[in-house]
Coordinates of N, CA and C in Angstrom, one line a residue:
N5 N 0.9 -1.2 0.0 CA 0.0 0.0 0.0 C 0.9 1.2 0.0
P6 N 0.7 2.1 -1.0 CA 1.6 3.3 -1.1 C 1.5 4.2 0.2
E7 N 0.3 4.3 0.8 CA 0.2 5.2 1.9 C 1.0 4.7 3.1
F8 N 1.0 3.3 3.3 CA 1.8 2.7 4.4 C 3.3 3.0 4.2
R9 N 3.7 2.9 2.9 CA 5.1 3.1 2.6 C 5.5 4.6 2.9
A10 N 4.6 5.5 2.4 CA 4.9 6.9 2.6 C 4.9 7.2 4.1
A11 N 4.0 6.7 4.8 CA 3.9 6.9 6.3 C 5.2 6.3 7.0
G12 N 5.5 5.1 6.5 CA 6.7 4.5 7.1 C 8.0 5.2 6.8
A13 N 8.1 5.8 5.6 CA 9.3 6.5 5.2 C 9.4 7.8 6.0
L14 N 8.3 8.4 6.3 CA 8.4 9.6 7.1 C 8.5 9.4 8.6
G15 N 8.5 8.1 8.9 CA 8.6 7.8 10.3 C 7.3 7.9 11.1
D16 N 6.2 7.9 10.4 CA 4.9 8.0 11.1 C 4.4 6.6 11.2
T17 N 4.5 6.1 12.4 CA 4.0 4.7 12.7 C 2.5 4.7 13.1
R18 N 2.0 5.9 13.4 CA 0.6 5.9 13.8 C -0.3 5.8 12.6
A19 N 0.1 6.1 11.4 CA -0.8 6.1 10.2 C -1.2 4.7 9.9
E20 N -0.3 3.7 10.0 CA -0.6 2.4 9.7 C -1.7 1.8 10.6
P21 N -1.6 1.8 11.9 CA -2.7 1.3 12.7 C -4.1 2.1 12.4
S22 N -4.0 3.4 12.2 CA -5.2 4.1 12.0 C -5.9 3.7 10.7
L23 N -5.1 3.5 9.7 CA -5.6 3.1 8.4 C -6.2 1.7 8.5
E24 N -5.4 0.8 9.1 CA -6.0 -0.5 9.3 C -7.3 -0.5 10.1
Q25 N -7.3 0.3 11.1 CA -8.5 0.4 12.0 C -9.7 1.0 11.1
A26 N -9.4 2.0 10.3 CA -10.4 2.5 9.4 C -10.9 1.5 8.4
L27 N -10.0 0.7 7.8 CA -10.4 -0.3 6.9 C -11.3 -1.4 7.6
L28 N -10.9 -1.8 8.8 CA -11.7 -2.7 9.6 C -13.1 -2.2 9.9
E29 N -13.1 -0.9 10.3 CA -14.4 -0.3 10.6 C -15.3 -0.2 9.3
R30 N -14.6 0.1 8.2 CA -15.3 0.1 6.9 C -15.9 -1.2 6.6
D31 N -15.0 -2.3 6.7 CA -15.5 -3.6 6.4 C -16.6 -4.1 7.3
E32 N -16.5 -3.7 8.6 CA -17.6 -4.0 9.6 C -18.9 -3.3 9.2
A33 N -18.7 -2.0 8.8 CA -19.9 -1.2 8.4 C -20.6 -1.8 7.2
I34 N -19.7 -2.3 6.2 CA -20.3 -2.9 5.0 C -21.0 -4.2 5.4
A35 N -20.4 -4.9 6.3 CA -21.0 -6.2 6.7 C -22.4 -5.9 7.4
K36 N -22.4 -4.9 8.3 CA -23.6 -4.6 9.0 C -24.6 -4.1 8.0
K37 N -24.2 -3.3 7.0 CA -25.1 -2.8 6.0 C -25.8 -3.9 5.2
R38 N -24.9 -4.9 4.9 CA -25.5 -6.1 4.1 C -26.4 -6.9 5.0
A39 N -26.1 -7.0 6.3 CA -27.0 -7.7 7.2 C -28.3 -7.0 7.4
V40 N -28.3 -5.7 7.5 CA -29.5 -4.9 7.6 C -30.3 -5.0 6.3
E41 N -29.6 -4.9 5.2 CA -30.3 -5.0 3.9 C -31.0 -6.4 3.8
A42 N -30.3 -7.4 4.2 CA -30.9 -8.8 4.2 C -32.1 -8.9 5.1
E43 N -32.0 -8.3 6.3 CA -33.1 -8.3 7.2 C -34.3 -7.4 6.6
L44 N -34.0 -6.3 6.0 CA -35.0 -5.5 5.3 C -35.7 -6.3 4.2
D45 N -34.9 -7.0 3.4 CA -35.5 -7.8 2.4 C -36.4 -8.9 3.0
S46 N -36.0 -9.5 4.1 CA -36.8 -10.5 4.7 C -38.1 -9.9 5.3
C47 N -38.0 -8.7 5.9 CA -39.2 -8.0 6.4 C -40.1 -7.6 5.2
R48 N -39.6 -7.2 4.1 CA -40.4 -6.9 3.0 C -41.1 -8.1 2.5
E49 N -40.5 -9.2 2.4 CA -41.1 -10.5 2.0 C -42.2 -10.9 2.9
R50 N -41.9 -10.8 4.2 CA -43.0 -11.1 5.2 C -44.2 -10.2 5.1
L51 N -43.9 -8.9 4.8 CA -44.9 -7.9 4.6 C -45.8 -8.2 3.4
R52 N -45.1 -8.6 2.3 CA -45.9 -9.0 1.1 C -46.8 -10.2 1.4
T53 N -46.2 -11.2 2.1 CA -47.0 -12.3 2.5 C -48.2 -12.0 3.4
V54 N -48.0 -11.1 4.3 CA -49.1 -10.7 5.2 C -50.1 -9.9 4.4
E55 N -49.7 -9.0 3.5 CA -50.6 -8.3 2.7 C -51.4 -9.2 1.8
A56 N -50.8 -10.2 1.3 CA -51.5 -11.2 0.4 C -52.6 -11.9 1.3
Q57 N -52.2 -12.3 2.5 CA -53.1 -13.0 3.4 C -54.3 -12.1 3.8
L58 N -54.0 -10.8 4.0 CA -55.0 -9.8 4.4 C -56.0 -9.7 3.2
L59 N -55.4 -9.6 2.0 CA -56.3 -9.4 0.8 C -57.2 -10.6 0.7
E60 N -56.7 -11.8 0.8 CA -57.5 -13.0 0.8 C -58.6 -13.0 1.8
A61 N -58.2 -12.6 3.0 CA -59.2 -12.6 4.1 C -60.3 -11.6 3.8
L62 N -59.9 -10.4 3.3 CA -60.9 -9.4 2.9 C -61.9 -9.9 1.8
Q63 N -61.3 -10.6 0.8 CA -62.1 -11.1 -0.3 C -63.0 -12.2 0.2
E64 N -62.6 -13.0 1.1 CA -63.4 -14.1 1.7 C -64.5 -13.4 2.5
K65 N -64.2 -12.4 3.3 CA -65.2 -11.7 4.1 C -66.2 -11.1 3.2
L66 N -65.8 -10.5 2.1 CA -66.8 -9.9 1.1 C -67.7 -11.0 0.5
R67 N -67.1 -12.1 0.2 CA -67.9 -13.2 -0.4 C -68.9 -13.7 0.6
L68 N -68.5 -13.9 1.9 CA -69.4 -14.3 2.9 C -70.5 -13.3 3.2
K69 N -70.1 -12.1 3.2 CA -71.1 -11.0 3.4 C -72.2 -11.0 2.3
Q70 N -71.7 -11.2 1.1 CA -72.7 -11.3 -0.1 C -73.6 -12.5 0.1
E71 N -73.0 -13.7 0.5 CA -73.8 -14.9 0.8 C -74.8 -14.6 1.9
V72 N -74.4 -14.0 2.9 CA -75.3 -13.7 4.0 C -76.5 -12.8 3.6
E73 N -76.1 -11.7 2.8 CA -77.1 -10.8 2.3 C -78.1 -11.6 1.4
A74 N -77.6 -12.4 0.5 CA -78.5 -13.2 -0.4 C -79.4 -14.1 0.5
W75 N -78.8 -14.8 1.5 CA -79.6 -15.6 2.4 C -80.7 -14.9 3.1
E76 N -80.3 -13.7 3.6 CA -81.3 -12.8 4.3 C -82.5 -12.5 3.3
E77 N -82.1 -12.1 2.1 CA -83.2 -11.8 1.1 C -84.0 -13.0 0.8
D78 N -83.4 -14.2 0.7 CA -84.2 -15.4 0.5 C -85.1 -15.7 1.7
M79 N -84.6 -15.5 2.9 CA -85.4 -15.7 4.1 C -86.6 -14.7 4.1
Q80 N -86.3 -13.5 3.8 CA -87.4 -12.5 3.8 C -88.5 -12.8 2.8
Q81 N -88.1 -13.3 1.6 CA -89.0 -13.7 0.6 C -89.8 -14.9 1.1
V82 N -89.2 -15.9 1.7 CA -89.9 -17.1 2.2 C -90.9 -16.6 3.3
I83 N -90.5 -15.8 4.2 CA -91.4 -15.3 5.2 C -92.6 -14.6 4.7
R84 N -92.3 -13.7 3.7 CA -93.4 -12.9 3.0 C -94.4 -13.9 2.4
E85 N -93.9 -14.9 1.7 CA -94.7 -15.9 1.0 C -95.5 -16.7 2.0
R86 N -94.9 -17.1 3.1 CA -95.7 -17.8 4.2 C -96.7 -17.0 4.8
V87 N -96.4 -15.7 5.2 CA -97.4 -14.9 5.8 C -98.5 -14.6 4.8
Q88 N -98.2 -14.3 3.6 CA -99.2 -14.1 2.6 C -100.1 -15.3 2.4
S89 N -99.5 -16.5 2.4 CA -100.2 -17.8 2.2 C -101.1 -18.0 3.5
Q90 N -100.6 -17.7 4.6 CA -101.4 -17.9 5.9 C -102.5 -16.9 5.9
L91 N -102.3 -15.7 5.5 CA -103.4 -14.7 5.5 C -104.5 -15.1 4.5
Q92 N -104.0 -15.6 3.3 CA -105.0 -16.0 2.3 C -105.8 -17.2 2.9
G93 N -105.1 -18.1 3.5 CA -105.8 -19.3 4.1 C -106.8 -18.9 5.2
E94 N -106.4 -17.9 6.0 CA -107.3 -17.4 7.0 C -108.5 -16.7 6.4
S95 N -108.3 -15.9 5.3 CA -109.3 -15.2 4.6 C -110.3 -16.2 4.0
R96 N -109.8 -17.3 3.4 CA -110.6 -18.3 2.8 C -111.4 -19.0 3.9
G97 N -110.8 -19.3 5.0 CA -111.5 -20.0 6.1 C -112.6 -19.1 6.7
A98 N -112.3 -17.8 6.8 CA -113.4 -16.9 7.3 C -114.5 -16.8 6.3
L99 N -114.2 -16.7 5.0 CA -115.2 -16.7 3.9 C -116.0 -18.0 3.9
G100 N -115.3 -19.1 4.1 CA -115.9 -20.4 4.1 C -116.9 -20.5 5.2
T101 N -116.5 -20.0 6.4 CA -117.3 -20.1 7.6 C -118.6 -19.3 7.4
Q102 N -118.4 -18.1 6.8 CA -119.5 -17.2 6.5 C -120.4 -17.9 5.5
A103 N -119.8 -18.5 4.5 CA -120.6 -19.2 3.4 C -121.4 -20.3 4.0
N104 N -120.7 -21.1 4.9 CA -121.4 -22.2 5.5 C -122.5 -21.8 6.4
T105 N -122.3 -20.7 7.2 CA -123.4 -20.2 8.0 C -124.5 -19.7 7.2
S106 N -124.2 -18.9 6.1 CA -125.3 -18.4 5.2 C -126.0 -19.6 4.6
A107 N -125.3 -20.6 4.1 CA -125.9 -21.7 3.5 C -126.8 -22.5 4.4
G108 N -126.4 -22.6 5.7 CA -127.2 -23.2 6.7 C -128.5 -22.5 6.9
R109 N -128.4 -21.2 7.0 CA -129.6 -20.3 7.2 C -130.5 -20.5 6.0
N110 N -129.9 -20.4 4.8 CA -130.7 -20.5 3.6 C -131.4 -21.9 3.5
S111 N -130.6 -22.9 3.9 CA -131.2 -24.3 3.8 C -132.3 -24.4 4.8
R112 N -132.2 -23.8 5.9 CA -133.3 -23.9 6.9 C -134.5 -23.1 6.4
M113 N -134.3 -22.1 5.7 CA -135.4 -21.3 5.2 C -136.2 -22.1 4.1
H114 N -135.5 -22.9 3.4 CA -136.1 -23.7 2.3 C -136.8 -25.0 2.9
L115 N -136.6 -25.2 4.1 CA -137.2 -26.4 4.7 C -138.8 -26.2 4.8
S116 N -139.5 -27.2 4.6 CA -140.9 -27.1 4.8 C -141.2 -26.9 6.3
R117 N -142.5 -26.5 6.6 CA -142.9 -26.4 8.0 C -142.8 -27.7 8.7
S118 N -143.1 -28.7 8.0 CA -143.1 -30.0 8.7 C -141.6 -30.4 9.0
Q119 N -140.7 -30.0 8.1 CA -139.3 -30.3 8.4 C -138.8 -29.4 9.5
W120 N -139.3 -28.2 9.6 CA -139.0 -27.3 10.7 C -139.4 -27.9 12.0
G121 N -140.4 -28.5 12.0 CA -140.9 -29.1 13.2 C -140.0 -30.1 13.8
R122 N -139.3 -30.8 12.9 CA -138.4 -31.8 13.4 C -137.2 -31.2 14.2
W123 N -136.8 -30.0 13.7 CA -135.7 -29.3 14.3 C -136.1 -28.7 15.6
W124 N -137.3 -28.4 15.8 CA -137.7 -27.7 17.0 C -138.3 -28.6 17.9

């Protein structure tokens, strides 16, 4: 190394250890930088993995939410149909009861007096 020779020729023995120390510190700093960069790359990869998992979870949540909404709509439709059917059945039953009562009254009116006597 020309610097060591120049320093040695001038009788400066301190330059050599300082230069060696500086080179060692530089090498250590480079090694630390590489280690930090490797850790950063590893963290970035883990971050990408977690982001992908989060995206999948959000997509699954959205899919499930849509399924639940569709199910709720289906259930509301089923309930509406059952209530409507039940109301129609009750209306028919009430009309049938009224018709039967009216028919009974009318049939009694058409009975002869002799037939009325049997009932009384």
